[in-house]
Amino acid sequence: MARRSGQWGRQTLVWLHAVTSIGWMTLALCLCVLLITGTPAGHEAARVLDKQLLAHLATSSAFTGLMLSALTAWGYLRYWWVLAKFAVTLTQLYVGIAVLSPRLDALAGGATADAGPLIAASALMASAIAGQAWLSVAKPWRHTPWADPRWRTPTFPTWLYWAAVAVPVLDFVLWRALFGSPAPLLSLVVVLAFPLYRRRRLLP
């Protein structure tokens, strides 16, 4: 029974990662279309989607991907395709949060700015997510130089898989109820703290 629950937990985490990634890509394409309209209403709709949903799907996709790596034999640094996904994801999050979101706010606020760079960035974001999906399916390239041949497949309590599923949901519900918009605060705490717990658990 415990083994079946563990399988369900892992499958549910994989499912959530797939759903949030597809949602992230879909909303990036929606932003691209709304920005192409060139209307104030389209710009405002793009801003609302970005603030209320796309940002949360993006951080949830990143969180579930990191937790899948941490809770399974893939690890953080063992495979080049995993590292490539991490690099692309972190780049997307930085560009989206620090560069694109403020420019979208300004555009929706009536600033006279060219929407061209935002349109291109949204299209590139969707393309990058599609590329990451290919990496997940194909799993190309060999082990990295940091792949220890003595590595053993980690075993973690079943509840950790379910906790990893619950964290993004709690982030969305809790912070939206308190502050009116979702924020990945719990996800950030878990992502920063979990590697320490994982290292202690895997030490011989």
PDB file of C-alpha atoms in Angstrom:
ATOM      1  CA  MET A   1       0.000   0.000   0.000  1.00  0.00           C
ATOM      2  CA  ALA A   2       2.823   2.389   0.901  1.00  0.00           C
ATOM      3  CA  ARG A   3       4.596   1.538  -2.355  1.00  0.00           C
ATOM      4  CA  ARG A   4       1.453   2.268  -4.369  1.00  0.00           C
ATOM      5  CA  SER A   5       0.980   5.562  -2.536  1.00  0.00           C
ATOM      6  CA  GLY A   6       4.575   6.459  -3.343  1.00  0.00           C
ATOM      7  CA  GLN A   7       4.004   5.716  -7.026  1.00  0.00           C
ATOM      8  CA  TRP A   8       0.871   7.827  -7.014  1.00  0.00           C
ATOM      9  CA  GLY A   9       2.746  10.644  -5.296  1.00  0.00           C
ATOM     10  CA  ARG A  10       5.513  10.610  -7.881  1.00  0.00           C
ATOM     11  CA  GLN A  11       3.064  10.320 -10.790  1.00  0.00           C
ATOM     12  CA  THR A  12       1.036  13.216  -9.409  1.00  0.00           C
ATOM     13  CA  LEU A  13       4.167  15.352  -9.109  1.00  0.00           C
ATOM     14  CA  VAL A  14       5.138  14.501 -12.705  1.00  0.00           C
ATOM     15  CA  TRP A  15       1.588  15.346 -13.800  1.00  0.00           C
ATOM     16  CA  LEU A  16       1.678  18.712 -11.995  1.00  0.00           C
ATOM     17  CA  HIS A  17       5.032  19.525 -13.580  1.00  0.00           C
ATOM     18  CA  ALA A  18       3.636  18.730 -17.033  1.00  0.00           C
ATOM     19  CA  VAL A  19       0.429  20.719 -16.469  1.00  0.00           C
ATOM     20  CA  THR A  20       2.184  23.815 -15.138  1.00  0.00           C
ATOM     21  CA  SER A  21       4.777  23.700 -17.926  1.00  0.00           C
ATOM     22  CA  ILE A  22       2.114  23.392 -20.621  1.00  0.00           C
ATOM     23  CA  GLY A  23       0.114  26.154 -18.946  1.00  0.00           C
ATOM     24  CA  TRP A  24       3.194  28.385 -18.863  1.00  0.00           C
ATOM     25  CA  MET A  25       3.807  27.817 -22.573  1.00  0.00           C
ATOM     26  CA  THR A  26       0.146  28.357 -23.450  1.00  0.00           C
ATOM     27  CA  LEU A  27      -0.092  31.635 -21.551  1.00  0.00           C
ATOM     28  CA  ALA A  28       3.144  32.856 -23.120  1.00  0.00           C
ATOM     29  CA  LEU A  29       1.496  32.317 -26.503  1.00  0.00           C
ATOM     30  CA  CYS A  30      -1.643  34.091 -25.246  1.00  0.00           C
ATOM     31  CA  LEU A  31       0.473  37.081 -24.212  1.00  0.00           C
ATOM     32  CA  CYS A  32       2.053  37.106 -27.656  1.00  0.00           C
ATOM     33  CA  VAL A  33      -1.364  37.199 -29.356  1.00  0.00           C
ATOM     34  CA  LEU A  34      -2.772  39.848 -26.985  1.00  0.00           C
ATOM     35  CA  LEU A  35       0.255  42.069 -27.500  1.00  0.00           C
ATOM     36  CA  ILE A  36       0.012  41.707 -31.277  1.00  0.00           C
ATOM     37  CA  THR A  37      -3.481  43.243 -31.138  1.00  0.00           C
ATOM     38  CA  GLY A  38      -1.841  46.517 -30.129  1.00  0.00           C
ATOM     39  CA  THR A  39      -4.932  47.693 -28.237  1.00  0.00           C
ATOM     40  CA  PRO A  40      -5.041  49.033 -24.658  1.00  0.00           C
ATOM     41  CA  ALA A  41      -7.531  46.295 -23.776  1.00  0.00           C
ATOM     42  CA  GLY A  42      -5.171  43.664 -25.132  1.00  0.00           C
ATOM     43  CA  HIS A  43      -2.247  45.105 -23.197  1.00  0.00           C
ATOM     44  CA  GLU A  44      -4.264  45.155 -19.968  1.00  0.00           C
ATOM     45  CA  ALA A  45      -5.456  41.581 -20.489  1.00  0.00           C
ATOM     46  CA  ALA A  46      -1.854  40.491 -21.041  1.00  0.00           C
ATOM     47  CA  ARG A  47      -0.795  42.209 -17.828  1.00  0.00           C
ATOM     48  CA  VAL A  48      -3.548  40.510 -15.813  1.00  0.00           C
ATOM     49  CA  LEU A  49      -2.686  37.087 -17.208  1.00  0.00           C
ATOM     50  CA  ASP A  50       0.986  37.663 -16.466  1.00  0.00           C
ATOM     51  CA  LYS A  51       0.425  38.767 -12.860  1.00  0.00           C
ATOM     52  CA  GLN A  52      -2.398  36.451 -11.849  1.00  0.00           C
ATOM     53  CA  LEU A  53      -1.579  33.200 -13.594  1.00  0.00           C
ATOM     54  CA  LEU A  54       1.487  33.009 -15.852  1.00  0.00           C
ATOM     55  CA  ALA A  55       3.944  33.971 -13.124  1.00  0.00           C
ATOM     56  CA  HIS A  56       2.555  31.320 -10.779  1.00  0.00           C
ATOM     57  CA  LEU A  57       2.566  28.622 -13.451  1.00  0.00           C
ATOM     58  CA  ALA A  58       6.180  29.507 -14.272  1.00  0.00           C
ATOM     59  CA  THR A  59       7.402  29.273 -10.680  1.00  0.00           C
ATOM     60  CA  SER A  60       5.337  26.119 -10.074  1.00  0.00           C
ATOM     61  CA  SER A  61       6.841  24.492 -13.157  1.00  0.00           C
ATOM     62  CA  ALA A  62      10.332  25.357 -11.929  1.00  0.00           C
ATOM     63  CA  PHE A  63       9.570  24.151  -8.399  1.00  0.00           C
ATOM     64  CA  THR A  64       8.101  20.807  -9.440  1.00  0.00           C
ATOM     65  CA  GLY A  65      10.989  20.235 -11.842  1.00  0.00           C
ATOM     66  CA  LEU A  66      13.529  20.854  -9.099  1.00  0.00           C
ATOM     67  CA  MET A  67      11.667  18.582  -6.692  1.00  0.00           C
ATOM     68  CA  LEU A  68      11.453  15.786  -9.257  1.00  0.00           C
ATOM     69  CA  SER A  69      15.222  16.010  -9.676  1.00  0.00           C
ATOM     70  CA  ALA A  70      15.751  16.065  -5.929  1.00  0.00           C
ATOM     71  CA  LEU A  71      13.422  13.152  -5.132  1.00  0.00           C
ATOM     72  CA  THR A  72      14.527  10.799  -7.920  1.00  0.00           C
ATOM     73  CA  ALA A  73      17.677   9.291  -9.374  1.00  0.00           C
ATOM     74  CA  TRP A  74      18.014  12.167 -11.864  1.00  0.00           C
ATOM     75  CA  GLY A  75      19.599  14.384  -9.212  1.00  0.00           C
ATOM     76  CA  TYR A  76      20.665  17.984  -9.676  1.00  0.00           C
ATOM     77  CA  LEU A  77      24.008  17.659 -11.465  1.00  0.00           C
ATOM     78  CA  ARG A  78      24.166  14.116 -12.874  1.00  0.00           C
ATOM     79  CA  TYR A  79      22.826  14.695 -16.388  1.00  0.00           C
ATOM     80  CA  TRP A  80      23.498  17.394 -18.949  1.00  0.00           C
ATOM     81  CA  TRP A  81      19.868  17.517 -20.078  1.00  0.00           C
ATOM     82  CA  VAL A  82      18.732  18.231 -16.498  1.00  0.00           C
ATOM     83  CA  LEU A  83      21.308  21.009 -16.177  1.00  0.00           C
ATOM     84  CA  ALA A  84      20.203  22.445 -19.525  1.00  0.00           C
ATOM     85  CA  LYS A  85      16.586  22.544 -18.316  1.00  0.00           C
ATOM     86  CA  PHE A  86      17.648  24.268 -15.101  1.00  0.00           C
ATOM     87  CA  ALA A  87      19.661  26.881 -17.004  1.00  0.00           C
ATOM     88  CA  VAL A  88      16.832  27.638 -19.425  1.00  0.00           C
ATOM     89  CA  THR A  89      14.232  27.775 -16.644  1.00  0.00           C
ATOM     90  CA  LEU A  90      16.254  30.118 -14.436  1.00  0.00           C
ATOM     91  CA  THR A  91      17.000  32.375 -17.403  1.00  0.00           C
ATOM     92  CA  GLN A  92      13.317  32.509 -18.299  1.00  0.00           C
ATOM     93  CA  LEU A  93      12.291  33.304 -14.727  1.00  0.00           C
ATOM     94  CA  TYR A  94      14.852  36.088 -14.434  1.00  0.00           C
ATOM     95  CA  VAL A  95      13.978  37.667 -17.780  1.00  0.00           C
ATOM     96  CA  GLY A  96      10.237  37.306 -17.155  1.00  0.00           C
ATOM     97  CA  ILE A  97      10.270  38.738 -13.619  1.00  0.00           C
ATOM     98  CA  ALA A  98      13.008  41.354 -13.837  1.00  0.00           C
ATOM     99  CA  VAL A  99      12.728  42.518 -17.436  1.00  0.00           C
ATOM    100  CA  LEU A 100       9.482  41.641 -19.193  1.00  0.00           C
ATOM    101  CA  SER A 101       6.934  42.030 -16.389  1.00  0.00           C
ATOM    102  CA  PRO A 102       7.881  45.659 -15.551  1.00  0.00           C
ATOM    103  CA  ARG A 103       7.797  46.581 -19.258  1.00  0.00           C
ATOM    104  CA  LEU A 104       4.392  44.941 -19.624  1.00  0.00           C
ATOM    105  CA  ASP A 105       3.132  46.913 -16.611  1.00  0.00           C
ATOM    106  CA  ALA A 106       4.344  50.141 -18.202  1.00  0.00           C
ATOM    107  CA  LEU A 107       2.755  49.273 -21.546  1.00  0.00           C
ATOM    108  CA  ALA A 108      -0.578  48.422 -19.916  1.00  0.00           C
ATOM    109  CA  GLY A 109      -0.359  51.635 -17.911  1.00  0.00           C
ATOM    110  CA  GLY A 110      -0.394  53.697 -21.092  1.00  0.00           C
ATOM    111  CA  ALA A 111       3.317  54.222 -21.640  1.00  0.00           C
ATOM    112  CA  THR A 112       4.282  54.844 -25.228  1.00  0.00           C
ATOM    113  CA  ALA A 113       6.548  51.899 -25.876  1.00  0.00           C
ATOM    114  CA  ASP A 114       7.157  49.457 -28.684  1.00  0.00           C
ATOM    115  CA  ALA A 115       5.484  46.117 -27.948  1.00  0.00           C
ATOM    116  CA  GLY A 116       7.747  44.363 -30.457  1.00  0.00           C
ATOM    117  CA  PRO A 117      10.373  43.191 -27.937  1.00  0.00           C
ATOM    118  CA  LEU A 118       7.635  41.850 -25.628  1.00  0.00           C
ATOM    119  CA  ILE A 119       6.016  39.976 -28.496  1.00  0.00           C
ATOM    120  CA  ALA A 120       9.335  38.428 -29.481  1.00  0.00           C
ATOM    121  CA  ALA A 121      10.167  37.556 -25.873  1.00  0.00           C
ATOM    122  CA  SER A 122       6.791  35.863 -25.346  1.00  0.00           C
ATOM    123  CA  ALA A 123       7.245  33.801 -28.503  1.00  0.00           C
ATOM    124  CA  LEU A 124      10.783  32.852 -27.464  1.00  0.00           C
ATOM    125  CA  MET A 125       9.554  31.873 -24.009  1.00  0.00           C
ATOM    126  CA  ALA A 126       6.993  29.495 -25.493  1.00  0.00           C
ATOM    127  CA  SER A 127       9.641  28.072 -27.825  1.00  0.00           C
ATOM    128  CA  ALA A 128      12.064  27.540 -24.957  1.00  0.00           C
ATOM    129  CA  ILE A 129       9.441  25.605 -22.976  1.00  0.00           C
ATOM    130  CA  ALA A 130       8.757  23.443 -26.025  1.00  0.00           C
ATOM    131  CA  GLY A 131      12.503  22.795 -26.214  1.00  0.00           C
ATOM    132  CA  GLN A 132      12.561  21.768 -22.569  1.00  0.00           C
ATOM    133  CA  ALA A 133       9.726  19.329 -23.226  1.00  0.00           C
ATOM    134  CA  TRP A 134      11.890  17.729 -25.918  1.00  0.00           C
ATOM    135  CA  LEU A 135      14.774  17.439 -23.462  1.00  0.00           C
ATOM    136  CA  SER A 136      12.497  15.688 -20.961  1.00  0.00           C
ATOM    137  CA  VAL A 137      11.378  13.164 -23.572  1.00  0.00           C
ATOM    138  CA  ALA A 138      14.674  12.559 -25.415  1.00  0.00           C
ATOM    139  CA  LYS A 139      17.002  12.851 -22.392  1.00  0.00           C
ATOM    140  CA  PRO A 140      20.057  13.418 -24.643  1.00  0.00           C
ATOM    141  CA  TRP A 141      23.765  13.518 -23.759  1.00  0.00           C
ATOM    142  CA  ARG A 142      25.757  11.553 -21.229  1.00  0.00           C
ATOM    143  CA  HIS A 143      26.439  11.981 -17.557  1.00  0.00           C
ATOM    144  CA  THR A 144      28.168  15.137 -16.378  1.00  0.00           C
ATOM    145  CA  PRO A 145      31.671  15.017 -14.837  1.00  0.00           C
ATOM    146  CA  TRP A 146      29.992  15.425 -11.436  1.00  0.00           C
ATOM    147  CA  ALA A 147      28.085  12.143 -11.689  1.00  0.00           C
ATOM    148  CA  ASP A 148      29.537   9.994  -8.910  1.00  0.00           C
ATOM    149  CA  PRO A 149      29.681   6.319 -10.013  1.00  0.00           C
ATOM    150  CA  ARG A 150      28.960   5.333  -6.397  1.00  0.00           C
ATOM    151  CA  TRP A 151      25.615   7.121  -6.590  1.00  0.00           C
ATOM    152  CA  ARG A 152      22.682   5.182  -5.256  1.00  0.00           C
ATOM    153  CA  THR A 153      19.054   5.867  -6.070  1.00  0.00           C
ATOM    154  CA  PRO A 154      17.640   7.970  -3.241  1.00  0.00           C
ATOM    155  CA  THR A 155      14.675   6.777  -1.237  1.00  0.00           C
ATOM    156  CA  PHE A 156      12.478   9.355   0.424  1.00  0.00           C
ATOM    157  CA  PRO A 157       9.274   9.127   2.444  1.00  0.00           C
ATOM    158  CA  THR A 158       6.129   9.013   0.359  1.00  0.00           C
ATOM    159  CA  TRP A 159       4.742  12.109   2.039  1.00  0.00           C
ATOM    160  CA  LEU A 160       7.482  14.243   0.476  1.00  0.00           C
ATOM    161  CA  TYR A 161       6.045  13.694  -3.000  1.00  0.00           C
ATOM    162  CA  TRP A 162       2.608  14.770  -1.803  1.00  0.00           C
ATOM    163  CA  ALA A 163       4.119  17.752   0.023  1.00  0.00           C
ATOM    164  CA  ALA A 164       5.866  18.813  -3.197  1.00  0.00           C
ATOM    165  CA  VAL A 165       2.474  18.710  -4.926  1.00  0.00           C
ATOM    166  CA  ALA A 166       0.805  20.705  -2.144  1.00  0.00           C
ATOM    167  CA  VAL A 167       3.349  23.532  -1.892  1.00  0.00           C
ATOM    168  CA  PRO A 168       2.534  25.308  -5.212  1.00  0.00           C
ATOM    169  CA  VAL A 169      -1.185  24.929  -4.507  1.00  0.00           C
ATOM    170  CA  LEU A 170      -0.758  26.483  -1.072  1.00  0.00           C
ATOM    171  CA  ASP A 171       1.325  29.288  -2.560  1.00  0.00           C
ATOM    172  CA  PHE A 172      -1.469  30.094  -4.988  1.00  0.00           C
ATOM    173  CA  VAL A 173      -4.368  29.849  -2.516  1.00  0.00           C
ATOM    174  CA  LEU A 174      -2.728  31.261   0.627  1.00  0.00           C
ATOM    175  CA  TRP A 175      -0.948  34.288  -0.791  1.00  0.00           C
ATOM    176  CA  ARG A 176      -3.786  35.118  -3.154  1.00  0.00           C
ATOM    177  CA  ALA A 177      -6.198  35.134  -0.184  1.00  0.00           C
ATOM    178  CA  LEU A 178      -3.858  37.290   1.923  1.00  0.00           C
ATOM    179  CA  PHE A 179      -2.404  39.680  -0.656  1.00  0.00           C
ATOM    180  CA  GLY A 180      -4.613  39.382  -3.727  1.00  0.00           C
ATOM    181  CA  SER A 181      -2.008  37.712  -5.938  1.00  0.00           C
ATOM    182  CA  PRO A 182      -0.058  34.442  -5.754  1.00  0.00           C
ATOM    183  CA  ALA A 183       3.555  34.450  -4.603  1.00  0.00           C
ATOM    184  CA  PRO A 184       6.048  31.530  -4.608  1.00  0.00           C
ATOM    185  CA  LEU A 185       7.242  32.098  -1.038  1.00  0.00           C
ATOM    186  CA  LEU A 186       6.719  28.551   0.267  1.00  0.00           C
ATOM    187  CA  SER A 187       8.211  27.135  -2.931  1.00  0.00           C
ATOM    188  CA  LEU A 188      11.297  29.301  -2.519  1.00  0.00           C
ATOM    189  CA  VAL A 189      11.811  28.224   1.095  1.00  0.00           C
ATOM    190  CA  VAL A 190      11.493  24.528   0.200  1.00  0.00           C
ATOM    191  CA  VAL A 191      13.788  24.789  -2.834  1.00  0.00           C
ATOM    192  CA  LEU A 192      16.508  26.459  -0.752  1.00  0.00           C
ATOM    193  CA  ALA A 193      16.178  24.175   2.279  1.00  0.00           C
ATOM    194  CA  PHE A 194      15.595  20.794   0.667  1.00  0.00           C
ATOM    195  CA  PRO A 195      19.121  20.259  -0.769  1.00  0.00           C
ATOM    196  CA  LEU A 196      20.498  20.345   2.793  1.00  0.00           C
ATOM    197  CA  TYR A 197      17.999  17.721   3.950  1.00  0.00           C
ATOM    198  CA  ARG A 198      18.664  15.657   0.838  1.00  0.00           C
ATOM    199  CA  ARG A 199      22.412  15.708   1.333  1.00  0.00           C
ATOM    200  CA  ARG A 200      22.129  14.578   4.940  1.00  0.00           C
ATOM    201  CA  ARG A 201      19.780  11.758   3.998  1.00  0.00           C
ATOM    202  CA  LEU A 202      22.015  10.447   1.216  1.00  0.00           C
ATOM    203  CA  LEU A 203      25.251  10.483   3.183  1.00  0.00           C
ATOM    204  CA  PRO A 204      26.524   6.920   3.803  1.00  0.00           C
TER     205      PRO A 204
END
